[in-house]
Coordinates of C-alpha atoms in Angstrom, one line a residue:
M201 CA -0.3 0.3 0.2
G202 CA 2.7 2.1 1.1
C203 CA 4.5 0.9 -2.4
S204 CA 1.6 1.8 -4.1
S205 CA 1.1 5.4 -2.7
S206 CA 4.7 6.5 -2.9
S207 CA 4.6 5.4 -7.0
E208 CA 1.4 7.7 -7.0
A209 CA 3.7 10.6 -5.6
S210 CA 6.6 9.9 -7.2
G211 CA 4.7 10.1 -10.4
G212 CA 2.6 13.5 -9.8
A213 CA 6.0 15.2 -8.8
G214 CA 7.1 14.0 -12.2
G215 CA 4.1 15.1 -14.3
V216 CA 4.7 18.8 -12.3
G217 CA 8.3 18.7 -13.1
A218 CA 7.7 18.5 -16.9
A219 CA 5.2 20.9 -16.9
S220 CA 7.4 22.9 -15.2
E221 CA 10.3 22.5 -17.3
E222 CA 7.6 23.5 -20.2
E223 CA 6.5 27.0 -18.5
V224 CA 10.1 27.2 -18.3
K225 CA 10.8 26.9 -22.1
Q226 CA 8.4 28.8 -23.2
S227 CA 8.7 32.3 -21.0
R228 CA 12.2 32.6 -22.0
T229 CA 11.2 32.4 -25.9
I230 CA 8.6 34.8 -25.0
D231 CA 11.5 36.7 -23.3
K232 CA 13.5 36.4 -25.7
I233 CA 11.0 37.3 -28.2
L234 CA 10.2 40.9 -26.7
R235 CA 13.9 41.4 -25.7
E236 CA 14.1 41.0 -29.6
E237 CA 11.4 43.4 -30.1
E238 CA 12.7 46.4 -27.6
K239 CA 16.1 46.1 -29.7
W240 CA 14.4 46.7 -32.8
L241 CA 11.7 49.4 -31.4
A242 CA 15.1 51.1 -30.0
K243 CA 16.0 51.0 -33.0
E244 CA 13.5 52.8 -34.9
V245 CA 13.0 56.1 -34.9
K246 CA 9.7 58.2 -35.3
M247 CA 9.4 61.5 -37.0
L248 CA 6.2 63.9 -37.1
L249 CA 6.4 66.0 -40.5
L250 CA 3.9 69.1 -38.4
G251 CA 3.1 72.5 -40.1
P252 CA 0.8 74.6 -41.5
G253 CA -0.4 74.2 -45.5
S254 CA 2.0 75.0 -48.2
S255 CA 5.0 74.7 -45.9
G256 CA 6.8 72.3 -47.8
K257 CA 5.9 68.9 -45.7
S258 CA 5.8 66.8 -48.8
T259 CA 8.5 68.0 -50.8
I260 CA 10.7 66.7 -47.7
L261 CA 9.0 63.6 -47.9
K262 CA 9.6 63.2 -51.3
Q263 CA 13.5 64.4 -50.7
M264 CA 13.5 61.0 -48.6
K265 CA 12.8 59.3 -51.3
V266 CA 15.2 60.6 -53.3
I267 CA 17.9 60.8 -50.9
H268 CA 17.0 57.1 -49.3
L269 CA 14.5 54.5 -51.3
K270 CA 16.2 55.5 -54.7
G271 CA 13.4 57.6 -55.9
F272 CA 10.2 56.9 -57.3
T273 CA 7.8 54.3 -58.7
R274 CA 7.0 53.8 -62.4
D275 CA 3.3 54.4 -60.8
E276 CA 4.0 57.4 -58.5
L277 CA 5.8 59.4 -61.4
E278 CA 2.7 58.8 -63.9
A279 CA 0.8 59.8 -60.6
Y280 CA 2.7 63.1 -60.5
R281 CA 2.5 63.6 -64.3
Q282 CA -1.6 63.9 -64.0
Q283 CA -0.9 66.5 -61.4
I284 CA 1.2 68.3 -63.0
F285 CA -0.8 68.6 -66.1
R286 CA -3.4 69.9 -63.2
N287 CA -0.7 72.3 -61.6
V288 CA -0.1 73.8 -64.8
C289 CA -3.5 74.4 -66.0
E290 CA -4.8 75.9 -62.2
A291 CA -1.4 78.3 -62.2
M292 CA -3.5 80.1 -65.4
Q293 CA -6.7 79.6 -64.4
M294 CA -5.6 81.4 -60.9
C295 CA -3.7 84.1 -62.5
L296 CA -6.4 84.4 -64.8
V297 CA -8.9 84.9 -61.8
L298 CA -6.5 87.4 -60.0
M299 CA -5.5 89.7 -63.1
T300 CA -9.5 90.4 -62.4
E301 CA -9.0 91.4 -59.1
L302 CA -6.3 93.7 -59.6
D303 CA -8.2 95.1 -63.0
I304 CA -5.2 93.6 -65.5
P305 CA -6.4 93.4 -69.0
L306 CA -4.7 91.1 -71.3
D307 CA -2.5 92.7 -73.2
N308 CA -3.8 91.0 -75.8
E309 CA -7.8 90.9 -76.9
S310 CA -7.4 88.4 -79.2
N311 CA -6.1 86.1 -76.7
R312 CA -9.3 85.7 -74.6
R313 CA -10.2 82.9 -76.9
H314 CA -7.4 81.0 -75.5
V315 CA -8.9 81.7 -71.9
L316 CA -11.7 79.3 -72.4
M317 CA -9.0 76.2 -73.5
V318 CA -7.7 77.2 -70.1
D319 CA -11.0 76.8 -68.4
E320 CA -12.1 73.6 -69.5
S321 CA -8.5 71.5 -69.3
P322 CA -9.7 67.5 -68.6
D323 CA -8.1 65.2 -66.3
L324 CA -5.6 62.9 -67.8
R325 CA -5.9 58.8 -68.0
D326 CA -3.1 56.9 -68.0
R327 CA -0.3 57.3 -70.0
E328 CA -1.9 59.6 -72.2
P329 CA 0.7 62.4 -72.9
F330 CA -0.4 66.1 -72.2
P331 CA -3.2 67.3 -75.1
T332 CA -0.9 68.7 -77.3
K333 CA -4.3 71.6 -78.6
Y334 CA -3.6 73.2 -75.1
L335 CA 0.5 74.1 -75.1
E336 CA -0.3 76.3 -78.3
S337 CA -2.8 78.6 -75.8
L338 CA -0.9 77.9 -72.3
R339 CA 2.1 79.5 -74.1
I340 CA 0.3 82.5 -75.7
L341 CA -1.6 83.2 -72.7
W342 CA 1.8 83.0 -70.8
R343 CA 4.0 85.4 -73.4
D344 CA 0.3 88.0 -72.9
G345 CA 2.2 91.0 -71.5
G346 CA -1.3 90.8 -68.8
V347 CA -0.4 87.6 -67.7
Q348 CA 3.2 88.8 -67.1
A349 CA 2.2 91.8 -65.3
C350 CA 0.2 89.7 -62.6
V351 CA 3.0 87.7 -62.4
Q352 CA 5.6 90.2 -61.7
R353 CA 3.1 91.9 -59.3
G354 CA 4.8 90.6 -56.1
K355 CA 3.1 89.9 -53.2
E356 CA 0.1 90.5 -54.5
A357 CA -0.2 88.4 -57.1
S358 CA -0.1 84.7 -54.5
L359 CA 0.5 82.2 -57.3
P360 CA 2.0 79.1 -57.5
E361 CA 5.3 78.8 -56.4
N362 CA 6.3 76.5 -59.3
M363 CA 4.6 78.2 -62.0
V364 CA 7.6 79.7 -63.4
Y365 CA 9.2 76.6 -63.1
F366 CA 6.7 74.6 -65.3
Y367 CA 5.8 76.9 -67.9
S368 CA 9.9 77.6 -68.6
H369 CA 9.4 74.0 -69.3
L370 CA 6.1 73.5 -71.8
D371 CA 7.8 72.1 -74.4
R372 CA 9.3 69.4 -72.5
L373 CA 5.9 68.8 -70.7
F374 CA 4.0 68.3 -73.5
S375 CA 6.3 65.8 -75.3
P376 CA 4.7 62.5 -75.9
E377 CA 7.6 61.0 -74.2
Y378 CA 7.7 62.8 -70.8
S379 CA 8.0 61.7 -67.9
P380 CA 9.1 63.6 -64.6
T381 CA 12.4 64.5 -63.4
E382 CA 12.6 64.8 -60.2
Q383 CA 13.0 68.8 -59.4
D384 CA 9.4 68.4 -61.5
V385 CA 8.2 66.1 -58.7
L386 CA 9.8 67.9 -56.2
R387 CA 8.0 71.2 -57.3
C388 CA 4.5 69.4 -58.4
R389 CA 1.7 71.2 -56.2
Q390 CA 0.1 68.6 -54.7
K391 CA -3.0 68.9 -51.5
T392 CA -1.9 66.5 -48.6
T393 CA -5.0 65.1 -47.0
G394 CA -4.9 62.2 -44.0
I395 CA -1.3 61.1 -42.9
S396 CA 1.5 59.5 -45.1
E397 CA 4.2 57.6 -44.3
T398 CA 7.7 56.9 -45.7
M399 CA 10.0 54.4 -44.0
F400 CA 13.9 54.0 -44.6
K401 CA 16.7 53.4 -42.7
S402 CA 19.9 55.6 -42.0
A403 CA 22.8 54.4 -39.8
D404 CA 21.4 51.3 -38.5
L405 CA 18.2 52.8 -37.7
Q406 CA 15.0 52.7 -38.9
Y407 CA 13.3 55.8 -39.7
R408 CA 8.9 56.3 -39.9
L409 CA 8.6 59.7 -41.4
F410 CA 4.6 60.7 -41.3
D411 CA 3.1 63.6 -43.5
V412 CA 0.1 65.1 -42.0
G413 CA -2.4 67.5 -44.0
G414 CA -1.3 70.9 -42.8
Q415 CA -4.9 72.7 -43.5
R416 CA -7.4 73.6 -40.4
S417 CA -9.2 70.8 -41.5
E418 CA -6.8 68.2 -41.7
R419 CA -5.3 69.0 -38.1
K420 CA -7.8 66.7 -36.0
K421 CA -6.2 63.9 -37.4
W422 CA -2.5 64.7 -35.7
I423 CA -3.6 63.4 -32.6
H424 CA -3.3 60.1 -33.7
C425 CA 0.4 60.6 -34.7
F426 CA 1.6 61.6 -31.3
E427 CA 2.3 59.0 -29.5
N428 CA 6.2 57.5 -28.7
V429 CA 7.3 60.5 -31.1
T430 CA 11.2 61.0 -31.2
A431 CA 11.3 64.2 -32.9
V432 CA 8.5 66.1 -34.3
L433 CA 9.9 68.3 -37.7
F434 CA 8.4 71.6 -38.0
L435 CA 8.4 73.4 -41.6
A436 CA 7.3 77.1 -41.4
A437 CA 7.6 79.0 -44.9
V438 CA 9.3 82.2 -43.7
S439 CA 8.2 83.4 -47.3
G440 CA 5.2 83.7 -46.6
Y441 CA 5.6 86.9 -44.0
D442 CA 2.7 88.9 -46.4
Q443 CA 0.9 86.0 -47.8
A444 CA -3.1 85.0 -46.7
L445 CA -3.3 81.5 -45.9
L446 CA -5.1 79.5 -49.3
E447 CA -8.1 78.4 -46.5
D448 CA -8.4 81.9 -44.6
K449 CA -7.9 85.1 -47.0
D450 CA -8.0 86.9 -43.6
S451 CA -5.7 85.1 -42.0
N452 CA -1.5 85.6 -42.1
Q453 CA 0.4 82.8 -42.9
M454 CA 3.2 83.6 -40.8
Q455 CA 0.8 84.3 -37.9
E456 CA -0.9 81.5 -38.4
A457 CA 2.4 79.5 -38.1
L458 CA 3.5 80.9 -35.4
M459 CA 0.4 79.9 -33.2
L460 CA 0.7 76.5 -34.7
F461 CA 4.3 76.5 -33.5
D462 CA 3.5 77.7 -29.9
S463 CA 0.7 74.5 -29.9
I464 CA 2.9 72.2 -31.0
C465 CA 6.1 73.1 -28.9
N466 CA 4.3 73.2 -25.6
S467 CA 2.2 70.3 -25.7
Q468 CA 2.3 67.9 -23.8
W469 CA 2.6 64.9 -25.5
F470 CA 6.0 66.4 -26.4
V471 CA 7.8 67.5 -23.4
K472 CA 10.4 65.0 -23.7
T473 CA 10.4 65.4 -27.9
S474 CA 13.1 67.1 -29.8
I475 CA 11.7 69.9 -31.8
I476 CA 13.3 71.0 -35.4
L477 CA 12.4 74.0 -36.6
F478 CA 12.6 74.2 -40.7
L479 CA 12.7 78.0 -41.7
N480 CA 11.2 76.9 -45.2
K481 CA 11.3 78.7 -48.5
V482 CA 14.9 80.5 -48.0
D483 CA 15.4 81.0 -51.4
I484 CA 11.5 83.0 -52.5
F485 CA 12.2 85.0 -48.9
K486 CA 15.4 86.2 -50.4
E487 CA 13.6 87.6 -53.2
R488 CA 9.9 88.7 -51.5
I489 CA 11.8 91.1 -49.0
L490 CA 13.2 93.4 -51.8
V491 CA 9.9 94.2 -53.1
S492 CA 7.8 93.5 -49.6
S493 CA 7.8 95.4 -46.3
V494 CA 8.6 92.7 -43.4
R495 CA 7.9 95.7 -40.7
A496 CA 4.3 96.4 -43.0
Y497 CA 3.7 92.9 -41.2
F498 CA 5.6 93.1 -38.1
P499 CA 6.0 96.4 -36.7
D500 CA 8.2 95.4 -34.3
Y501 CA 11.0 94.3 -37.1
E502 CA 14.0 96.4 -36.4
G503 CA 16.3 95.5 -39.0
D504 CA 17.0 96.9 -43.0
D505 CA 13.5 95.4 -44.7
T506 CA 16.3 93.8 -47.5
D507 CA 18.6 92.8 -44.8
Y508 CA 18.1 88.9 -45.5
N509 CA 20.3 87.7 -42.5
A510 CA 18.7 90.2 -40.4
A511 CA 15.1 89.2 -41.0
R512 CA 15.6 85.4 -41.3
E513 CA 17.2 86.3 -37.6
Y514 CA 14.1 88.2 -36.5
F515 CA 11.7 85.4 -37.7
K516 CA 13.9 82.4 -35.8
S517 CA 13.8 84.7 -32.2
R518 CA 9.9 84.9 -33.1
F519 CA 9.6 80.8 -33.4
T520 CA 11.8 80.3 -30.8
R521 CA 10.7 82.7 -27.9
L522 CA 7.6 81.0 -28.2
N523 CA 9.4 77.9 -25.8
R524 CA 8.0 77.7 -22.7
S525 CA 10.1 75.2 -21.5
Q526 CA 13.8 75.6 -20.2
S527 CA 15.4 72.4 -20.8
K528 CA 14.1 71.6 -24.3
E529 CA 16.4 73.0 -27.2
I530 CA 14.8 74.5 -30.6
Y531 CA 17.2 73.3 -33.4
T532 CA 16.5 75.6 -36.3
N533 CA 17.3 75.2 -40.2
Y534 CA 17.0 77.4 -42.6
T535 CA 16.1 75.3 -45.9
T536 CA 15.1 75.3 -49.6
A537 CA 13.2 72.1 -49.7
I538 CA 13.8 71.8 -53.3
D539 CA 17.0 71.8 -53.0
T540 CA 18.2 68.1 -52.7
N541 CA 21.8 68.8 -51.8
L542 CA 21.2 71.3 -49.7
I543 CA 18.2 68.5 -47.7
K544 CA 20.7 66.0 -47.9
V545 CA 23.2 68.1 -45.7
V546 CA 20.4 69.4 -43.0
M547 CA 18.8 65.9 -42.2
A548 CA 22.1 64.7 -41.9
S549 CA 22.5 67.2 -38.8
V550 CA 18.8 66.0 -38.1
Y551 CA 19.4 62.7 -37.4
D552 CA 22.6 63.8 -35.6
I553 CA 20.6 65.1 -32.9
I554 CA 18.1 62.3 -32.6
V555 CA 20.6 60.1 -32.1
T556 CA 22.3 62.0 -29.5
R557 CA 19.4 62.9 -27.9
N558 CA 17.8 60.0 -27.7
L559 CA 21.4 57.9 -26.4
N560 CA 19.7 56.4 -23.2
D561 CA 17.2 55.3 -25.7
I562 CA 18.5 53.7 -28.6
I563 CA 20.7 50.9 -28.5
L564 CA 23.6 51.9 -31.3

């Protein structure tokens, strides 16, 4: 009886021991997976591109594809090709509307017949070349003295920044074999709706860069991106100091950017997040200050209206002094988003900042 009892006890103990070994093995496997996941997450950098509309965020995202991902796919180039045709036609449509608002007549009244052609521009089908019948009308209108007078009206002519570029290349764009160059894609304008993500590697780190729509109607979608952000790249078009918002003609672009930066920089979501400020479109800014007074829009500016360095430092100061945290530093860069070589240099410094600021969290 005792032997029988002893045998049962031994069997029971053996069963428990076997089960424990299996559980330990599973636990070690789970721990290993979790460690590997933690190590992988530690090498992942999440960056947000934030800023008001038309600040250049999508152009920076395109540059990351050029620099890190060998450019654009065939399907992407086709989509950009169709959008470029829209850009060309819409730019002329906007110019003609602005001419009416500014009371600028066509220099040659016989050119009015070409206006109807532009107003009826179609959407292209896949692989469909730019319709050649539009080339003559667009070329003639572009050469019209009234159109050129409107383009030259400086700050009043709130026309697309890519208009002069694309109209300087009309013959190339209308070639049946046309495929967009990298510069064409970088200058192509398309409103961002929703959230776009681009992933790339640099120096053994995996970067996830999110671009969200900058228009007011799109900002409510940002909140879903705010968790576990390593760095915020905030873009503001410094050239917009005298420009109105596209969605609100009564609001100044720069004032809108300052207000938005204030809310982002001092947000509870970004207490420990690196904030990198891109004062973008400095190439346009250099030209604009020669014809449009900074002081007329920002009376506290005390520098010379045509002094590029003084003016850009003024706007840098306007942004950085909004930072209410004594422990947070704002890293500022002056950029031209369509300049790939410049963006390579700027982003290299951004990556250095991110790694340096997060050494305790990133396993190198």
